[in-house]
PDB file of C-alpha atoms in Angstrom:
ATOM      1  CA  GLY A   1      64.000 -23.947   3.879  1.00 87.00           C
ATOM      2  CA  PRO A   2      61.809 -25.917   1.412  1.00 92.00           C
ATOM      3  CA  VAL A   3      62.164 -29.304   3.115  1.00 95.00           C
ATOM      4  CA  PRO A   4      60.109 -28.624   6.241  1.00 93.00           C
ATOM      5  CA  ASP A   5      57.580 -26.726   4.196  1.00 92.00           C
ATOM      6  CA  MET A   6      56.907 -28.909   1.188  1.00 93.00           C
ATOM      7  CA  GLY A   7      58.938 -32.047   1.889  1.00 94.00           C
ATOM      8  CA  PRO A   8      56.336 -33.835   3.972  1.00 95.00           C
ATOM      9  CA  TYR A   9      53.982 -34.011   0.935  1.00 94.00           C
ATOM     10  CA  PRO A  10      56.250 -36.371  -1.240  1.00 95.00           C
ATOM     11  CA  ILE A  11      57.641 -38.017   1.949  1.00 97.00           C
ATOM     12  CA  ASN A  12      54.286 -39.093   3.211  1.00 94.00           C
ATOM     13  CA  GLY A  13      53.068 -39.876  -0.352  1.00 93.00           C
ATOM     14  CA  SER A  14      55.987 -42.236  -0.906  1.00 95.00           C
ATOM     15  CA  ARG A  15      55.581 -43.970   2.427  1.00 95.00           C
ATOM     16  CA  THR A  16      51.895 -44.425   1.772  1.00 92.00           C
ATOM     17  CA  MET A  17      52.451 -45.837  -1.771  1.00 92.00           C
ATOM     18  CA  PHE A  18      55.025 -48.362  -0.617  1.00 93.00           C
ATOM     19  CA  GLY A  19      53.428 -49.070   2.628  1.00 92.00           C
ATOM     20  CA  SER A  20      56.784 -49.156   4.146  1.00 94.00           C
ATOM     21  CA  GLU A  21      59.439 -46.800   5.751  1.00 96.00           C
ATOM     22  CA  PRO A  22      62.544 -45.504   4.058  1.00 97.00           C
ATOM     23  CA  ILE A  23      65.971 -47.005   5.291  1.00 98.00           C
ATOM     24  CA  GLU A  24      68.363 -44.554   3.764  1.00 98.00           C
ATOM     25  CA  VAL A  25      68.168 -40.896   2.656  1.00 98.00           C
ATOM     26  CA  GLN A  26      70.530 -38.753   0.632  1.00 98.00           C
ATOM     27  CA  ALA A  27      69.998 -35.047  -0.145  1.00 98.00           C
ATOM     28  CA  MET A  28      71.611 -32.313  -2.185  1.00 97.00           C
ATOM     29  CA  GLY A  29      71.073 -28.613  -1.539  1.00 95.00           C
ATOM     30  CA  PHE A  30      71.322 -25.758  -4.115  1.00 92.00           C
ATOM     31  CA  LYS A  31      71.354 -21.970  -3.643  1.00 88.00           C
ATOM     32  CA  HIS A  32      70.325 -19.452  -6.293  1.00 82.00           C
ATOM     33  CA  SER A  33      71.070 -15.716  -6.375  1.00 72.00           C
ATOM     34  CA  HIS A  34      67.527 -14.584  -5.889  1.00 75.00           C
ATOM     35  CA  PRO A  35      67.606 -11.691  -3.387  1.00 74.00           C
ATOM     36  CA  ASP A  36      64.302 -12.716  -1.625  1.00 76.00           C
ATOM     37  CA  LEU A  37      65.529 -16.275  -0.874  1.00 73.00           C
ATOM     38  CA  LYS A  38      67.500 -15.653   2.186  1.00 78.00           C
ATOM     39  CA  MET A  39      68.121 -19.243   3.184  1.00 83.00           C
ATOM     40  CA  GLU A  40      70.954 -21.821   3.070  1.00 86.00           C
ATOM     41  CA  TYR A  41      69.373 -23.881   0.359  1.00 91.00           C
ATOM     42  CA  ASP A  42      66.321 -22.776  -1.652  1.00 90.00           C
ATOM     43  CA  THR A  43      66.123 -26.031  -3.685  1.00 93.00           C
ATOM     44  CA  VAL A  44      66.714 -29.457  -2.339  1.00 96.00           C
ATOM     45  CA  SER A  45      66.874 -32.797  -4.205  1.00 97.00           C
ATOM     46  CA  VAL A  46      66.267 -35.947  -2.101  1.00 98.00           C
ATOM     47  CA  HIS A  47      66.594 -39.654  -2.726  1.00 98.00           C
ATOM     48  CA  MET A  48      64.973 -42.191  -0.302  1.00 98.00           C
ATOM     49  CA  ARG A  49      65.745 -45.902  -0.414  1.00 98.00           C
ATOM     50  CA  PHE A  50      63.035 -48.224   0.770  1.00 97.00           C
ATOM     51  CA  PRO A  51      63.055 -51.980   1.519  1.00 96.00           C
ATOM     52  CA  GLU A  52      62.889 -54.445  -1.471  1.00 95.00           C
ATOM     53  CA  GLU A  53      65.084 -52.175  -3.616  1.00 94.00           C
ATOM     54  CA  ARG A  54      62.460 -49.460  -3.999  1.00 96.00           C
ATOM     55  CA  VAL A  55      63.479 -45.852  -4.365  1.00 97.00           C
ATOM     56  CA  ALA A  56      61.627 -42.505  -4.233  1.00 98.00           C
ATOM     57  CA  SER A  57      63.082 -39.197  -5.433  1.00 97.00           C
ATOM     58  CA  PHE A  58      61.774 -35.622  -5.131  1.00 96.00           C
ATOM     59  CA  VAL A  59      62.764 -32.027  -5.691  1.00 96.00           C
ATOM     60  CA  VAL A  60      61.303 -29.161  -3.601  1.00 94.00           C
ATOM     61  CA  GLY A  61      62.271 -25.467  -3.892  1.00 92.00           C
ATOM     62  CA  PHE A  62      61.227 -21.814  -3.997  1.00 90.00           C
ATOM     63  CA  ALA A  63      63.429 -20.861  -6.971  1.00 85.00           C
ATOM     64  CA  THR A  64      61.262 -22.287  -9.854  1.00 83.00           C
ATOM     65  CA  VAL A  65      57.773 -21.909 -11.132  1.00 85.00           C
ATOM     66  CA  LEU A  66      55.049 -23.663  -9.046  1.00 85.00           C
ATOM     67  CA  THR A  67      54.442 -27.249 -10.130  1.00 86.00           C
ATOM     68  CA  THR A  68      53.142 -30.120  -8.128  1.00 88.00           C
ATOM     69  CA  TYR A  69      52.943 -33.653  -9.579  1.00 90.00           C
ATOM     70  CA  TYR A  70      54.231 -37.194  -9.029  1.00 92.00           C
ATOM     71  CA  ARG A  71      54.929 -40.203 -11.120  1.00 94.00           C
ATOM     72  CA  ILE A  72      54.954 -43.816 -10.040  1.00 94.00           C
ATOM     73  CA  VAL A  73      56.853 -45.961 -12.429  1.00 94.00           C
ATOM     74  CA  GLY A  74      56.830 -49.834 -12.241  1.00 92.00           C
ATOM     75  CA  THR A  75      57.802 -52.834 -14.334  1.00 91.00           C
ATOM     76  CA  LYS A  76      54.584 -52.764 -16.470  1.00 91.00           C
ATOM     77  CA  GLY A  77      53.688 -49.042 -16.735  1.00 93.00           C
ATOM     78  CA  GLU A  78      53.302 -45.860 -14.760  1.00 94.00           C
ATOM     79  CA  ILE A  79      50.798 -43.676 -13.097  1.00 95.00           C
ATOM     80  CA  ILE A  80      51.001 -39.782 -13.353  1.00 95.00           C
ATOM     81  CA  VAL A  81      49.144 -37.486 -10.934  1.00 93.00           C
ATOM     82  CA  ASP A  82      49.115 -33.862 -12.044  1.00 89.00           C
ATOM     83  CA  PRO A  83      48.336 -31.743 -10.239  1.00 86.00           C
ATOM     84  CA  SER A  84      48.777 -33.704  -6.973  1.00 87.00           C
ATOM     85  CA  TYR A  85      49.315 -31.706  -3.831  1.00 85.00           C
ATOM     86  CA  ASN A  86      47.066 -28.716  -4.424  1.00 81.00           C
ATOM     87  CA  PHE A  87      44.111 -28.544  -2.037  1.00 81.00           C
ATOM     88  CA  ASP A  88      42.138 -26.137  -4.277  1.00 79.00           C
ATOM     89  CA  LYS A  89      42.109 -28.034  -7.500  1.00 83.00           C
ATOM     90  CA  ALA A  90      40.360 -31.287  -8.756  1.00 86.00           C
ATOM     91  CA  VAL A  91      42.653 -34.335  -8.961  1.00 87.00           C
ATOM     92  CA  SER A  92      43.021 -36.727 -11.886  1.00 90.00           C
ATOM     93  CA  TYR A  93      45.495 -39.494 -12.669  1.00 92.00           C
ATOM     94  CA  THR A  94      46.759 -41.079 -15.900  1.00 95.00           C
ATOM     95  CA  THR A  95      47.788 -44.624 -16.282  1.00 95.00           C
ATOM     96  CA  ARG A  96      50.136 -45.704 -19.140  1.00 94.00           C
ATOM     97  CA  PHE A  97      50.846 -49.356 -19.944  1.00 93.00           C
ATOM     98  CA  GLY A  98      52.539 -51.263 -22.740  1.00 82.00           C
ATOM     99  CA  GLU A  99      55.552 -50.431 -24.919  1.00 78.00           C
ATOM    100  CA  GLY A 100      55.763 -46.565 -25.240  1.00 76.00           C
ATOM    101  CA  GLY A 101      52.745 -46.102 -23.041  1.00 74.00           C
ATOM    102  CA  ASP A 102      50.298 -46.978 -25.829  1.00 82.00           C
ATOM    103  CA  GLU A 103      47.529 -48.012 -23.407  1.00 91.00           C
ATOM    104  CA  GLU A 104      46.618 -44.688 -21.714  1.00 93.00           C
ATOM    105  CA  LYS A 105      43.606 -44.030 -19.543  1.00 94.00           C
ATOM    106  CA  THR A 106      42.801 -40.966 -17.415  1.00 95.00           C
ATOM    107  CA  LYS A 107      40.406 -40.850 -14.437  1.00 94.00           C
ATOM    108  CA  ASN A 108      39.056 -37.603 -13.198  1.00 93.00           C
ATOM    109  CA  PHE A 109      37.696 -36.804  -9.713  1.00 88.00           C
ATOM    110  CA  PRO A 110      35.367 -34.059  -8.564  1.00 86.00           C
ATOM    111  CA  LYS A 111      36.880 -31.021  -6.673  1.00 86.00           C
ATOM    112  CA  VAL A 112      36.328 -31.497  -2.981  1.00 86.00           C
ATOM    113  CA  ASP A 113      37.071 -29.673   0.282  1.00 87.00           C
ATOM    114  CA  GLN A 114      40.109 -31.584   1.555  1.00 86.00           C
ATOM    115  CA  PHE A 115      40.184 -29.713   4.910  1.00 88.00           C
ATOM    116  CA  GLY A 116      36.498 -30.336   5.171  1.00 89.00           C
ATOM    117  CA  GLY A 117      37.026 -34.150   4.697  1.00 90.00           C
ATOM    118  CA  GLU A 118      39.819 -34.165   7.258  1.00 91.00           C
ATOM    119  CA  THR A 119      37.732 -32.247   9.768  1.00 93.00           C
ATOM    120  CA  GLU A 120      34.758 -34.664   9.360  1.00 94.00           C
ATOM    121  CA  TYR A 121      37.070 -37.734   9.753  1.00 94.00           C
ATOM    122  CA  PHE A 122      38.696 -36.508  12.921  1.00 94.00           C
ATOM    123  CA  SER A 123      35.163 -35.394  14.276  1.00 95.00           C
ATOM    124  CA  ASP A 124      33.983 -38.945  13.675  1.00 95.00           C
ATOM    125  CA  CYS A 125      37.018 -40.293  15.574  1.00 95.00           C
ATOM    126  CA  ILE A 126      36.172 -38.021  18.604  1.00 96.00           C
ATOM    127  CA  LEU A 127      32.520 -38.901  18.632  1.00 97.00           C
ATOM    128  CA  LYS A 128      33.242 -42.645  18.386  1.00 96.00           C
ATOM    129  CA  ASN A 129      36.271 -42.527  20.718  1.00 96.00           C
ATOM    130  CA  VAL A 130      38.511 -44.011  18.020  1.00 93.00           C
ATOM    131  CA  GLU A 131      42.145 -43.265  17.577  1.00 92.00           C
ATOM    132  CA  PRO A 132      42.803 -41.536  14.207  1.00 93.00           C
ATOM    133  CA  GLU A 133      44.875 -43.564  11.747  1.00 90.00           C
ATOM    134  CA  PRO A 134      47.257 -40.538  11.103  1.00 90.00           C
ATOM    135  CA  ASN A 135      48.233 -40.386  14.783  1.00 90.00           C
ATOM    136  CA  GLY A 136      51.371 -39.124  16.555  1.00 89.00           C
ATOM    137  CA  GLU A 137      53.413 -42.034  15.236  1.00 91.00           C
ATOM    138  CA  GLU A 138      52.478 -41.226  11.679  1.00 91.00           C
ATOM    139  CA  GLY A 139      53.752 -37.605  12.184  1.00 92.00           C
ATOM    140  CA  LEU A 140      56.957 -38.792  13.730  1.00 94.00           C
ATOM    141  CA  MET A 141      57.684 -41.011  10.767  1.00 94.00           C
ATOM    142  CA  ASP A 142      57.686 -37.985   8.513  1.00 96.00           C
ATOM    143  CA  VAL A 143      59.685 -35.882  10.895  1.00 96.00           C
ATOM    144  CA  ARG A 144      62.473 -38.369  11.324  1.00 97.00           C
ATOM    145  CA  VAL A 145      62.897 -38.406   7.438  1.00 98.00           C
ATOM    146  CA  VAL A 146      62.921 -34.600   7.489  1.00 98.00           C
ATOM    147  CA  TYR A 147      65.720 -34.771  10.109  1.00 97.00           C
ATOM    148  CA  ALA A 148      67.683 -37.229   8.090  1.00 98.00           C
ATOM    149  CA  ILE A 149      67.473 -34.952   5.108  1.00 98.00           C
ATOM    150  CA  LYS A 150      68.811 -32.067   7.261  1.00 97.00           C
ATOM    151  CA  LYS A 151      71.711 -34.267   8.457  1.00 98.00           C
ATOM    152  CA  SER A 152      72.528 -35.481   4.919  1.00 98.00           C
ATOM    153  CA  LEU A 153      72.682 -31.829   3.807  1.00 96.00           C
ATOM    154  CA  GLU A 154      75.093 -31.066   6.534  1.00 96.00           C
ATOM    155  CA  THR A 155      77.401 -33.918   5.974  1.00 97.00           C
ATOM    156  CA  GLY A 156      76.993 -34.380   2.191  1.00 96.00           C
ATOM    157  CA  LYS A 157      76.599 -38.188   2.900  1.00 97.00           C
ATOM    158  CA  PRO A 158      73.732 -40.693   2.857  1.00 98.00           C
ATOM    159  CA  VAL A 159      72.063 -41.198   6.297  1.00 98.00           C
ATOM    160  CA  LYS A 160      70.807 -44.628   7.254  1.00 98.00           C
ATOM    161  CA  LEU A 161      67.566 -44.903   9.173  1.00 98.00           C
ATOM    162  CA  GLU A 162      66.600 -47.470  11.612  1.00 95.00           C
ATOM    163  CA  PRO A 163      64.037 -49.981   9.994  1.00 93.00           C
ATOM    164  CA  ARG A 164      60.554 -49.303  11.171  1.00 91.00           C
ATOM    165  CA  ASN A 165      57.249 -50.825  10.364  1.00 86.00           C
ATOM    166  CA  ARG A 166      53.903 -49.254  10.871  1.00 85.00           C
ATOM    167  CA  ILE A 167      51.082 -51.608  11.471  1.00 81.00           C
ATOM    168  CA  ARG A 168      48.337 -49.125  10.700  1.00 82.00           C
ATOM    169  CA  HIS A 169      47.995 -47.702   7.219  1.00 82.00           C
ATOM    170  CA  ALA A 170      45.435 -45.452   5.497  1.00 84.00           C
ATOM    171  CA  GLN A 171      42.234 -47.281   4.598  1.00 86.00           C
ATOM    172  CA  MET A 172      39.331 -46.427   2.240  1.00 87.00           C
ATOM    173  CA  ASP A 173      36.922 -46.275   5.164  1.00 88.00           C
ATOM    174  CA  GLN A 174      38.757 -43.068   6.208  1.00 89.00           C
ATOM    175  CA  LEU A 175      37.648 -41.296   3.061  1.00 87.00           C
ATOM    176  CA  ARG A 176      35.322 -38.333   3.396  1.00 88.00           C
ATOM    177  CA  SER A 177      34.135 -36.408   0.336  1.00 84.00           C
ATOM    178  CA  VAL A 178      32.958 -32.865   1.319  1.00 84.00           C
ATOM    179  CA  SER A 179      31.769 -30.542  -1.327  1.00 82.00           C
ATOM    180  CA  PHE A 180      32.790 -26.867  -1.181  1.00 79.00           C
ATOM    181  CA  GLY A 181      30.200 -24.736   0.511  1.00 75.00           C
ATOM    182  CA  LYS A 182      29.138 -21.232  -0.591  1.00 78.00           C
ATOM    183  CA  PRO A 183      31.438 -18.530   0.841  1.00 76.00           C
ATOM    184  CA  PRO A 184      29.789 -16.593   3.680  1.00 76.00           C
ATOM    185  CA  LYS A 185      28.494 -13.063   3.219  1.00 80.00           C
ATOM    186  CA  GLN A 186      30.651 -10.385   4.730  1.00 80.00           C
ATOM    187  CA  LYS A 187      27.884  -9.494   7.316  1.00 78.00           C
ATOM    188  CA  ASP A 188      28.035 -13.166   8.544  1.00 75.00           C
ATOM    189  CA  VAL A 189      31.820 -13.216   9.055  1.00 74.00           C
ATOM    190  CA  ILE A 190      33.033 -12.978  12.666  1.00 73.00           C
ATOM    191  CA  GLY A 191      36.596 -12.043  13.293  1.00 65.00           C
ATOM    192  CA  ARG A 192      39.122  -9.334  13.566  1.00 57.00           C
ATOM    193  CA  ASP A 193      38.856  -8.060   9.980  1.00 57.00           C
ATOM    194  CA  SER A 194      35.083  -8.012  10.095  1.00 51.00           C
ATOM    195  CA  GLU A 195      34.645  -5.922  13.455  1.00 54.00           C
ATOM    196  CA  LYS A 196      33.983  -2.334  13.375  1.00 57.00           C
ATOM    197  CA  PRO A 197      36.500  -0.074  15.340  1.00 50.00           C
ATOM    198  CA  ALA A 198      35.593   0.054  18.997  1.00 52.00           C
ATOM    199  CA  VAL A 199      33.939   3.234  20.214  1.00 50.00           C
ATOM    200  CA  ASP A 200      35.880   5.018  22.927  1.00 52.00           C
ATOM    201  CA  ALA A 201      33.478   4.965  25.870  1.00 48.00           C
ATOM    202  CA  THR A 202      35.791   6.734  28.246  1.00 51.00           C
ATOM    203  CA  PRO A 203      33.715   9.383  30.010  1.00 50.00           C
ATOM    204  CA  ASP A 204      34.822  13.005  29.673  1.00 52.00           C
ATOM    205  CA  THR A 205      36.039  13.994  33.162  1.00 50.00           C
ATOM    206  CA  ARG A 206      37.030  17.560  32.309  1.00 49.00           C
TER     207      ARG A 206
END
């Protein structure tokens, strides 16, 4: 379904923004009549409760037009990131403050190769013998929320999570900005699709 596929993006984003771990999860699943969507739920709505009375909500699904954005709403204004989770588009965010969002500013960032940046960071960790910040524990923190969502869908009830606290969080010194390189020429590509059919070298024994 959509939760294991797309859920980790808003789950991890919410955990990162709040700097804490959810303590309760509730989910609702929906099934549409599209013949190609052969799954129990093709759309899932999730609410996550965090410490200090904070809440994060998201909807993931396969039945609607593709859209990826998130909005952070506080007591003095809001931040809108649209698009947000696409790896092939430039990112920008808009801040709105004041009554009715009168004070609005937008900041744009250049398009970068996200996978290239991740690879460079992990390579640095290997060369310097340093444990990456997004380690196995970080992955488990997302997985336990995905599992709680699954349980909530099965029972139709909220699922409480054991309070957890990660000491390590993402830091600016992890940032790596890698520009997109030029795509390789076909003659330089090595792989199954680039190889010519093998010549049958079996000798003729007739």
